[in-house]
Each structure stands twice: as C-alpha cells, then as structure tokens.
PDB file of C-alpha atoms in Angstrom:
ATOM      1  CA  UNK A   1      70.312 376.801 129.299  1.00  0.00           C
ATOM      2  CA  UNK A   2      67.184 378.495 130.846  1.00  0.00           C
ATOM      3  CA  UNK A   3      66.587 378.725 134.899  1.00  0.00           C
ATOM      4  CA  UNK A   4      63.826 375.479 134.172  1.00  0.00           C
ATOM      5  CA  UNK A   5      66.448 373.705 132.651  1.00  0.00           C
ATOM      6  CA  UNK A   6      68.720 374.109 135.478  1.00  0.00           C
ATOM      7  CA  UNK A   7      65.901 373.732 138.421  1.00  0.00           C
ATOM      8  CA  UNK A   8      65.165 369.996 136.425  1.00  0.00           C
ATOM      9  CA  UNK A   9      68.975 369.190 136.885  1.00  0.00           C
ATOM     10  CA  UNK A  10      69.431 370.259 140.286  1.00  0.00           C
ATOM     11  CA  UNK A  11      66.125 368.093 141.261  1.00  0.00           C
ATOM     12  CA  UNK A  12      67.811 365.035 139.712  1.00  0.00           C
ATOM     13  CA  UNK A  13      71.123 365.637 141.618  1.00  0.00           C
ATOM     14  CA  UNK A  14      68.777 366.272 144.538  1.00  0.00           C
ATOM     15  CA  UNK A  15      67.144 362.668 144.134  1.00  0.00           C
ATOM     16  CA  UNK A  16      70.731 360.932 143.111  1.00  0.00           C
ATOM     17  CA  UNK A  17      69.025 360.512 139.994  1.00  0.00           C
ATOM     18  CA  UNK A  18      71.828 362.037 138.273  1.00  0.00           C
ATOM     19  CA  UNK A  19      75.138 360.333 139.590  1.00  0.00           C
ATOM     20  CA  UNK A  20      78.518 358.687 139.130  1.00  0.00           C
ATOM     21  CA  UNK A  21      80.433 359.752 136.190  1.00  0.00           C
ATOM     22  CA  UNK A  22      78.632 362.039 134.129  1.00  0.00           C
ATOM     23  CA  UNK A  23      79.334 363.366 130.520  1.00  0.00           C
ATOM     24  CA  UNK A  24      77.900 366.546 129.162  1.00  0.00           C
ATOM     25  CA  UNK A  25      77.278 366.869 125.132  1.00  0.00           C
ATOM     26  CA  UNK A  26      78.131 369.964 123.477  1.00  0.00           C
ATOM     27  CA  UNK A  27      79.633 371.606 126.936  1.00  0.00           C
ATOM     28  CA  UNK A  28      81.755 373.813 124.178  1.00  0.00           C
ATOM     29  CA  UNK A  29      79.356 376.380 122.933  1.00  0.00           C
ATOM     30  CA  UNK A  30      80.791 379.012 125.563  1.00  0.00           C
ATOM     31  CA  UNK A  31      77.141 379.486 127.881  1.00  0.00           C
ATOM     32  CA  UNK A  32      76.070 377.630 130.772  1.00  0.00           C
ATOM     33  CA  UNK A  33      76.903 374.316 131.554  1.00  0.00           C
ATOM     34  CA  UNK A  34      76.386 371.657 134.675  1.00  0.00           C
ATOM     35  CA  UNK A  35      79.933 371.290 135.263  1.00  0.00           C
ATOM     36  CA  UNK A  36      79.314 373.493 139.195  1.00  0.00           C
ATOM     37  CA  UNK A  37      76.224 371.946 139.907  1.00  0.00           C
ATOM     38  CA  UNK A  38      78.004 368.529 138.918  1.00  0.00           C
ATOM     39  CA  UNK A  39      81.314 369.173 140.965  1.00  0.00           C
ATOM     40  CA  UNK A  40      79.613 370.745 143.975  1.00  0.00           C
ATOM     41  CA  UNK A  41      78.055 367.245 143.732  1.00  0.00           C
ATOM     42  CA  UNK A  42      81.986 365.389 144.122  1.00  0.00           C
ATOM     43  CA  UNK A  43      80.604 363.692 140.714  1.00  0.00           C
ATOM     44  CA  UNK A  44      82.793 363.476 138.316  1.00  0.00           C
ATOM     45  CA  UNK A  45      82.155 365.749 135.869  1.00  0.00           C
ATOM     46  CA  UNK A  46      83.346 365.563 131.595  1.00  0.00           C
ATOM     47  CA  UNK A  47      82.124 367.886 129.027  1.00  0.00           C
ATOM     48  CA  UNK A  48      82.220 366.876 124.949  1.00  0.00           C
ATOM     49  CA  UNK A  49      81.956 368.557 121.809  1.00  0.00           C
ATOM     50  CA  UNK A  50      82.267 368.583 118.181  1.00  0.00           C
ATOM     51  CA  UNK A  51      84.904 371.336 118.221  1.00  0.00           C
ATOM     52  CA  UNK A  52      87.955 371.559 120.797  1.00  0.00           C
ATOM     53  CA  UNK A  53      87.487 374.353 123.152  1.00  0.00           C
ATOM     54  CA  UNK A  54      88.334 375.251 126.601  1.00  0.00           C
ATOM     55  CA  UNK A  55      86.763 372.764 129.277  1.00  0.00           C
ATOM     56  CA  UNK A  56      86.047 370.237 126.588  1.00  0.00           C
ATOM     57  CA  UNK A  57      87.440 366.680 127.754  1.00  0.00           C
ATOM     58  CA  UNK A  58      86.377 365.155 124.866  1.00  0.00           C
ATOM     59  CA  UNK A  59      86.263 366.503 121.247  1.00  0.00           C
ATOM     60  CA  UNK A  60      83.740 363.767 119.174  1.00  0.00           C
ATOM     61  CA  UNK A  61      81.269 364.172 116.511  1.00  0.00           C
ATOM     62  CA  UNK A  62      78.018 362.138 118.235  1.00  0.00           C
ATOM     63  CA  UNK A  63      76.642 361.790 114.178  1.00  0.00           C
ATOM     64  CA  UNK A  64      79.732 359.735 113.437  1.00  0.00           C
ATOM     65  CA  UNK A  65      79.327 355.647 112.649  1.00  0.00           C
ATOM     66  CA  UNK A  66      82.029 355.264 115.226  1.00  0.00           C
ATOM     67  CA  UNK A  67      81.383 356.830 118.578  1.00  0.00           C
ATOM     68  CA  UNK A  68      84.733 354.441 120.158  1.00  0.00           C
ATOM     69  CA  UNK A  69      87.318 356.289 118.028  1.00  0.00           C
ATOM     70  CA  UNK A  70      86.937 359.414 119.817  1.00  0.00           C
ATOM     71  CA  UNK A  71      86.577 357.503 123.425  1.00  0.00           C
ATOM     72  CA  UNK A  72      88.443 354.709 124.866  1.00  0.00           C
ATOM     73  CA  UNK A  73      86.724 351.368 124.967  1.00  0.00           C
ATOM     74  CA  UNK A  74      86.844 350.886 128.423  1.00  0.00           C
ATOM     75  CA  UNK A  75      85.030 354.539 129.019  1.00  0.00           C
ATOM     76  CA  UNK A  76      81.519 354.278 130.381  1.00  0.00           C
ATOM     77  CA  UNK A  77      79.100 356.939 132.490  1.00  0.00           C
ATOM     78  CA  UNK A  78      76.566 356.941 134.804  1.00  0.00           C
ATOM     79  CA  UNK A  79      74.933 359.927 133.595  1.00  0.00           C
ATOM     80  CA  UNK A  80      74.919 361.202 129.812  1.00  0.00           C
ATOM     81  CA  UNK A  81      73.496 364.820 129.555  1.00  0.00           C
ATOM     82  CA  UNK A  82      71.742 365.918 126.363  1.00  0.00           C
ATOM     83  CA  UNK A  83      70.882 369.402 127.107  1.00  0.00           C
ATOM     84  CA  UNK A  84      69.064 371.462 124.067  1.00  0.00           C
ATOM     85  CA  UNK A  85      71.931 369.736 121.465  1.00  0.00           C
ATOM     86  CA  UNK A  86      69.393 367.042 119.823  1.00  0.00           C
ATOM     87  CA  UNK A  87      67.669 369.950 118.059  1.00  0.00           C
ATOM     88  CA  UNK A  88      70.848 370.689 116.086  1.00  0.00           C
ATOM     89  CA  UNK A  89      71.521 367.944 115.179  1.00  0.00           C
ATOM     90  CA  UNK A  90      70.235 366.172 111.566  1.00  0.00           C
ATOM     91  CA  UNK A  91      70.143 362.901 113.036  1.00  0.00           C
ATOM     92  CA  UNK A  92      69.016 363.152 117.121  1.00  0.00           C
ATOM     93  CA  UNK A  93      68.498 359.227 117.027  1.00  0.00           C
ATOM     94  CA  UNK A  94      71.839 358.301 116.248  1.00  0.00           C
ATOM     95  CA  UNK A  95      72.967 360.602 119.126  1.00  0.00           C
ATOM     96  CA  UNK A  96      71.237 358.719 121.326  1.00  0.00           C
ATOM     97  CA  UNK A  97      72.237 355.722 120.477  1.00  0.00           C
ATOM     98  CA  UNK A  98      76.006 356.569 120.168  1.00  0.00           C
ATOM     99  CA  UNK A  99      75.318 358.181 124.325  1.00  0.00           C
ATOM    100  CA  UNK A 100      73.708 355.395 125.261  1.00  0.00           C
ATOM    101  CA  UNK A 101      76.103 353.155 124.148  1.00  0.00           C
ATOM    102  CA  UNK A 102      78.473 355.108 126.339  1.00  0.00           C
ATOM    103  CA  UNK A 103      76.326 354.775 129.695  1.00  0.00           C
ATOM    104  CA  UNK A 104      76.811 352.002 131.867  1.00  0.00           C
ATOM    105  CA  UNK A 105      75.385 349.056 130.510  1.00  0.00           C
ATOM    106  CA  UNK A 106      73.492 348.403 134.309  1.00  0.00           C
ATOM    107  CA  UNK A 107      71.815 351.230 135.327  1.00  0.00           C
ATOM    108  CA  UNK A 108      73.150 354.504 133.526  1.00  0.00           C
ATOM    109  CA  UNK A 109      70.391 356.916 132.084  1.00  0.00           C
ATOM    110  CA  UNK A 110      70.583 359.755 129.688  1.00  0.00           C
ATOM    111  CA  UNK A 111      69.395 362.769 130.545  1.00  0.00           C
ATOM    112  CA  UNK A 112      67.880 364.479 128.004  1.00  0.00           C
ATOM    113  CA  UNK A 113      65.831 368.750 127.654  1.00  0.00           C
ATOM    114  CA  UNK A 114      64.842 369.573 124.403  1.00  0.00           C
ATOM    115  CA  UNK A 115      62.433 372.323 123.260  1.00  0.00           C
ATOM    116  CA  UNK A 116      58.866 371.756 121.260  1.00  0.00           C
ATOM    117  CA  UNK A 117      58.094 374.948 120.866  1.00  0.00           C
ATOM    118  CA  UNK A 118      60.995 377.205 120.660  1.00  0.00           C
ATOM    119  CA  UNK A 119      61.496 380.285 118.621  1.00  0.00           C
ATOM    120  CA  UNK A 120      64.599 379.749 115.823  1.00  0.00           C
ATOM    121  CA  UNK A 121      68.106 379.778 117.158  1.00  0.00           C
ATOM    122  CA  UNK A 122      70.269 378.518 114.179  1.00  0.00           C
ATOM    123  CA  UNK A 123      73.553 378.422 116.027  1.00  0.00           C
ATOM    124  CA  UNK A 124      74.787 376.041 114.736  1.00  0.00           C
ATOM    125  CA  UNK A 125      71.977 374.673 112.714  1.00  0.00           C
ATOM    126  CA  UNK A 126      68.190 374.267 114.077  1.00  0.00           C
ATOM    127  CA  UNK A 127      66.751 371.239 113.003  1.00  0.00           C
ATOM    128  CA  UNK A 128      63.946 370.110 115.136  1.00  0.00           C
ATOM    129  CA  UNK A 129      61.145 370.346 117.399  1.00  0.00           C
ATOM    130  CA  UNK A 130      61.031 366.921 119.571  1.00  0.00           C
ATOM    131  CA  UNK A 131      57.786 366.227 121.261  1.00  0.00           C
ATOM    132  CA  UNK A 132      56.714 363.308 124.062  1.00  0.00           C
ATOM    133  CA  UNK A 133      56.069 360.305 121.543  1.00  0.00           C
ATOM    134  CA  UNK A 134      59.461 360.433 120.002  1.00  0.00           C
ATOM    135  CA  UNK A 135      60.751 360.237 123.941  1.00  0.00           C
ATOM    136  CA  UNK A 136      58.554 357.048 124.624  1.00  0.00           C
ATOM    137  CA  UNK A 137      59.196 355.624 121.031  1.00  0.00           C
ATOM    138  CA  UNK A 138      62.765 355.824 121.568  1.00  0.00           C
ATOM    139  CA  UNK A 139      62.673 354.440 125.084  1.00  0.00           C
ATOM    140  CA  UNK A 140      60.678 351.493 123.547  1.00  0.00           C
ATOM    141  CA  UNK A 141      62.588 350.567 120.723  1.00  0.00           C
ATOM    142  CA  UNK A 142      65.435 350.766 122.954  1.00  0.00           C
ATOM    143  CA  UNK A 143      64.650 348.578 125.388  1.00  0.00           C
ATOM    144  CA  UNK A 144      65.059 351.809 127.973  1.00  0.00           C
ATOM    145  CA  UNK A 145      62.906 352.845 130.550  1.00  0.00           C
ATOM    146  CA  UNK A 146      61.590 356.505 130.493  1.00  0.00           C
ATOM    147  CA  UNK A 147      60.829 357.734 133.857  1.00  0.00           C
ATOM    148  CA  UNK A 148      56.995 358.935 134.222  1.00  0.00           C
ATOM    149  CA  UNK A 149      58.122 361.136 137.170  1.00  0.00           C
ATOM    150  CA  UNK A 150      61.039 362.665 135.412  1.00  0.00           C
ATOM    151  CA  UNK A 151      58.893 363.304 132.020  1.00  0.00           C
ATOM    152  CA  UNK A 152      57.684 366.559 131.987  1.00  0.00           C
ATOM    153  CA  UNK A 153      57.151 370.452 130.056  1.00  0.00           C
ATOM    154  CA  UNK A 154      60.074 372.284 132.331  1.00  0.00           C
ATOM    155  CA  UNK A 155      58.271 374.728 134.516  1.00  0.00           C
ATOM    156  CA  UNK A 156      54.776 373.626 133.719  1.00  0.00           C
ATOM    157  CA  UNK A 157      53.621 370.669 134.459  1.00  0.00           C
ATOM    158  CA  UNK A 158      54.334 366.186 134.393  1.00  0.00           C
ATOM    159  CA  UNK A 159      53.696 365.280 130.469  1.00  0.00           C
ATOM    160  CA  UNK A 160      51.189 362.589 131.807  1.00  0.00           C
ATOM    161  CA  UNK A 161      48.948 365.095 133.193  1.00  0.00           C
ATOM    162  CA  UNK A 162      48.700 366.941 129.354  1.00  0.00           C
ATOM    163  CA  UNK A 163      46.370 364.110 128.102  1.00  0.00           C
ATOM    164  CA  UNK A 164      43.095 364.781 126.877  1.00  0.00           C
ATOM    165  CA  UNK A 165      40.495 362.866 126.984  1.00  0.00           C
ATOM    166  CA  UNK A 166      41.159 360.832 124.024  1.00  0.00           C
ATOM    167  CA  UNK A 167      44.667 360.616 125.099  1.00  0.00           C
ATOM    168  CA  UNK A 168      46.100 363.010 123.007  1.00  0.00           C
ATOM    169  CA  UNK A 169      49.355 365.229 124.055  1.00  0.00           C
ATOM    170  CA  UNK A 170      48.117 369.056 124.743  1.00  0.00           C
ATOM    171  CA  UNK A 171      50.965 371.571 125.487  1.00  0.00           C
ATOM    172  CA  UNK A 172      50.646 373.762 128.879  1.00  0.00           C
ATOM    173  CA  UNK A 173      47.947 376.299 128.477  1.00  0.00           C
ATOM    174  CA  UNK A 174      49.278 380.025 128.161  1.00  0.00           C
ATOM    175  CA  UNK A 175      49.979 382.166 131.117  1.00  0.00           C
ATOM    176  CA  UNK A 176      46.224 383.463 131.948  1.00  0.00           C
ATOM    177  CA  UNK A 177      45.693 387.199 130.870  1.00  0.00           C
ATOM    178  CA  UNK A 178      43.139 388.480 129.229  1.00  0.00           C
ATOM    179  CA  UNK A 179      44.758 388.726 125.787  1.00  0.00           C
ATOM    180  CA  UNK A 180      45.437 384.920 125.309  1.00  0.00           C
ATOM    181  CA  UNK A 181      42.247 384.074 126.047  1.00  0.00           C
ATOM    182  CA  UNK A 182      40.594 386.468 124.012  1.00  0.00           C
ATOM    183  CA  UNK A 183      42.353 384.963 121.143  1.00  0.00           C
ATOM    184  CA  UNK A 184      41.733 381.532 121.950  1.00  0.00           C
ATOM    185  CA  UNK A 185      38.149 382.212 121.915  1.00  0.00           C
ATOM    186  CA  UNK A 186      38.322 383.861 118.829  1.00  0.00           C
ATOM    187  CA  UNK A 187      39.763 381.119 116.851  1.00  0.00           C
ATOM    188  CA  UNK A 188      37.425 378.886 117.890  1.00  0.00           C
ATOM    189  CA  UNK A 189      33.975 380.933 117.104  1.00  0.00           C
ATOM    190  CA  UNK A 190      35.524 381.645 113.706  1.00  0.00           C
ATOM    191  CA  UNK A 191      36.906 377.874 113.268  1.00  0.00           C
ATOM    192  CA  UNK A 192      40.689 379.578 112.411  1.00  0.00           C
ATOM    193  CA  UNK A 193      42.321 377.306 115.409  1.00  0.00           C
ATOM    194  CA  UNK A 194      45.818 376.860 115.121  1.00  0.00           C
ATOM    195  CA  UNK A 195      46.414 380.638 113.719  1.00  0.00           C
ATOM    196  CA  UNK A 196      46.485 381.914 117.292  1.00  0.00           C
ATOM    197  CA  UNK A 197      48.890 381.545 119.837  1.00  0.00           C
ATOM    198  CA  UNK A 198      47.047 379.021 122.260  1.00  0.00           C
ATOM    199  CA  UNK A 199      50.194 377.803 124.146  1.00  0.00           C
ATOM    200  CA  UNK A 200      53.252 379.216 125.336  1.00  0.00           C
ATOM    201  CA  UNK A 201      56.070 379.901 122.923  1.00  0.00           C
ATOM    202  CA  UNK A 202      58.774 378.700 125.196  1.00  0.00           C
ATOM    203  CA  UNK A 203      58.181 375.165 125.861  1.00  0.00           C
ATOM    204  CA  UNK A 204      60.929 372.374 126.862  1.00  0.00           C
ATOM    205  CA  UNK A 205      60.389 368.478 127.677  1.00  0.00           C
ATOM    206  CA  UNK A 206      62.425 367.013 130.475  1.00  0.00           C
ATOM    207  CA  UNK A 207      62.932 363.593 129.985  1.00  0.00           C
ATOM    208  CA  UNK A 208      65.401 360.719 132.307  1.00  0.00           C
ATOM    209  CA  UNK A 209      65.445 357.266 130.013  1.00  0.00           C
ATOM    210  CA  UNK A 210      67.558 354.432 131.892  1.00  0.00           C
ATOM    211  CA  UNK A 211      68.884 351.188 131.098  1.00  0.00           C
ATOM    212  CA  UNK A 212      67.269 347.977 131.800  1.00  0.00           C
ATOM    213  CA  UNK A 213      70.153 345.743 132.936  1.00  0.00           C
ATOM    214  CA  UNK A 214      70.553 344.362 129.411  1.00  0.00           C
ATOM    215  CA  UNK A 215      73.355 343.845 128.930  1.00  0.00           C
ATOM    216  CA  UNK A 216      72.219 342.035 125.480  1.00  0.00           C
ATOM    217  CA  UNK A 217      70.479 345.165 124.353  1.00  0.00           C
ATOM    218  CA  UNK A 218      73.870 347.340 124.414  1.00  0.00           C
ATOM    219  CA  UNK A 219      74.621 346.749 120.690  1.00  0.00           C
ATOM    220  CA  UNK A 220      71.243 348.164 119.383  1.00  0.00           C
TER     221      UNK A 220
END
C-alpha cells in the first residue's frame, strides 16, 4: 500500500466511515496492511487470503462459486476492504459480489483502492486497470450506493471534479515542471496525443460503495 492509500483509510476511520467488524482481502501478501490502524480503532479487525499465512483469519479463494464454504453462514462485516487485490484478479466482479455478500445486509460498505494507471506488478498476476465508470456501473447494477465524497484519484483530487466539459473522465494533470508540459504541447501541435505522458503514472481511485437496506437485493 502507498502513503495515499493509507491517508484515504485513516480519513474513513476518522469519519466512522469505516467501522464495526471489518475484513481485509488478501492481508497475506507479507507488506502493509490496516490491521494497526484498524485495532488502534478497538474495531475488530480479520484479514483473508487465498493462501494460509501468518495473520490470515480466513484462507478463501474470493473467485470461487461458493464464498459460504470458506466462512460460516452466520459471518457478516461492517466494513469489507479491497485494497489494490481487484487488479489481480481475472474476475474483479465476482469479488465484489462474493464481499458484498459478506457485509451486513443494512448498512455495510466495501471499501475499495485500485490503480488506473499503474506501472506492471505481476505478483501474483496483473490483470487490470479499473477506472470510475466500472465503480458507478457496479454500484448501479448492484443496487449500492457509491459515495461522491469518498470517490476520488488518491492524493489528487474528488473524481467528480475530473469532468470535462462534455462530461468525460480526465485523469489528474501531471505534477507542473517544465518537461511535462513541454511534451504535452508537443503532442498536440503535431496531432501525436496519447504518445506522451500527459498524466501521472501513479494513479489510484478511492472508492466507499454501501448498501441500501435491501435486504431483497442480498442475493444478486
């Protein structure tokens, strides 16, 4: 995790957005997790994983058809944390569904940092880049609610304020030296835009999606 990551997390424990019980996928790869900034909390803190390791509560494959044969039935959370896992995984959707269908069926929310534009990391596998519609599609189809205040580029800047004026998504502008606008400028004159570098190459999205006291919806 990355110090924006971790200064998003501590503002939702700062504004009891994050609370209760609170599971953390893929708490196993041996780097930094929430579990201190959960426990300084006196939440209740649970880490997962695909692979048993040391910390993990729960070893459970979030791909699987079956979510409930690696957790009891009667096990719900507040809080489910999807921290930088949905890139590696082939099928992010159904990882989101199995969470949510973990959370508490009232009010719990996933919490969810992914990066857009990332360099590779293939451990284990790098799959995808997930950008803002696939947040509000999912929240949609879902029946969720994805929190406007809580949607954002980590470290840069609310994901409402990026609209252009035809309502298209831009990512944060690069850091301003001279270099990055020089080739921005360039690529335009000489109609090449998109060769250059005319956003950051470290970009996450922040996202909080909630229930909608639905109970009806929980099966979806």
């Amino acid at each position: 995790m990355t110090e924006n990551d971790l200064l998003f997390i501590r503002r939702l424990i700062n504004q009891k957005i994050i609370k209760g019980t609170v599971l953390e996928l893929g708490a196993g790869y041996g780097g930094v997790t929430c579990k201190q900034l959960i426990a300084a909390e006196d939440l209740q803190y649970y880490a997962t994983d695909i692979a048993s390791s040391q910390g993990v509560d729960y070893v459970a494959d979030f791909e699987s058809d079956d979510i409930f044969k690696y957790f009891p039935g009667n096990v719900r959370f507040k809080t489910i944390l999807v921290l930088n896992v949905l890139e590696h995984t082939f099928e992010p959707v159904r990882v989101l569904d199995n969470a949510r269908k973990l959370l508490d069926q009232n009010d719990g929310s996933l919490v969810v940092i992914t990066p857009c534009i990332w360099p590779l990391h293939n451990y284990p596998v790098d799959c995808y880049r997930l950008l803002p519609n696939f947040y509000e599609r999912y929240a949609e189809s879902r029946k969720m609610t994805l929190d406007p205040k809580c949607f954002e580029f980590l470290g840069q800047n609310l994901i409402s304020s990026s609209l252009d004026t035809n309502g298209n998504y831009q990512f944060p502008l690069p850091a301003r030296d001279f270099s990055c606008w020089k080739s921005r400028v360039v690529h335009r004159l000489f109609n090449t835009f998109g060769r250059g570098m005319s956003f950051p190459s470290h970009v996450a999205i922040g996202a909080v999606i909630s229930m909608n006291n639905k109970s009806d919806d929980a099966e979806l």
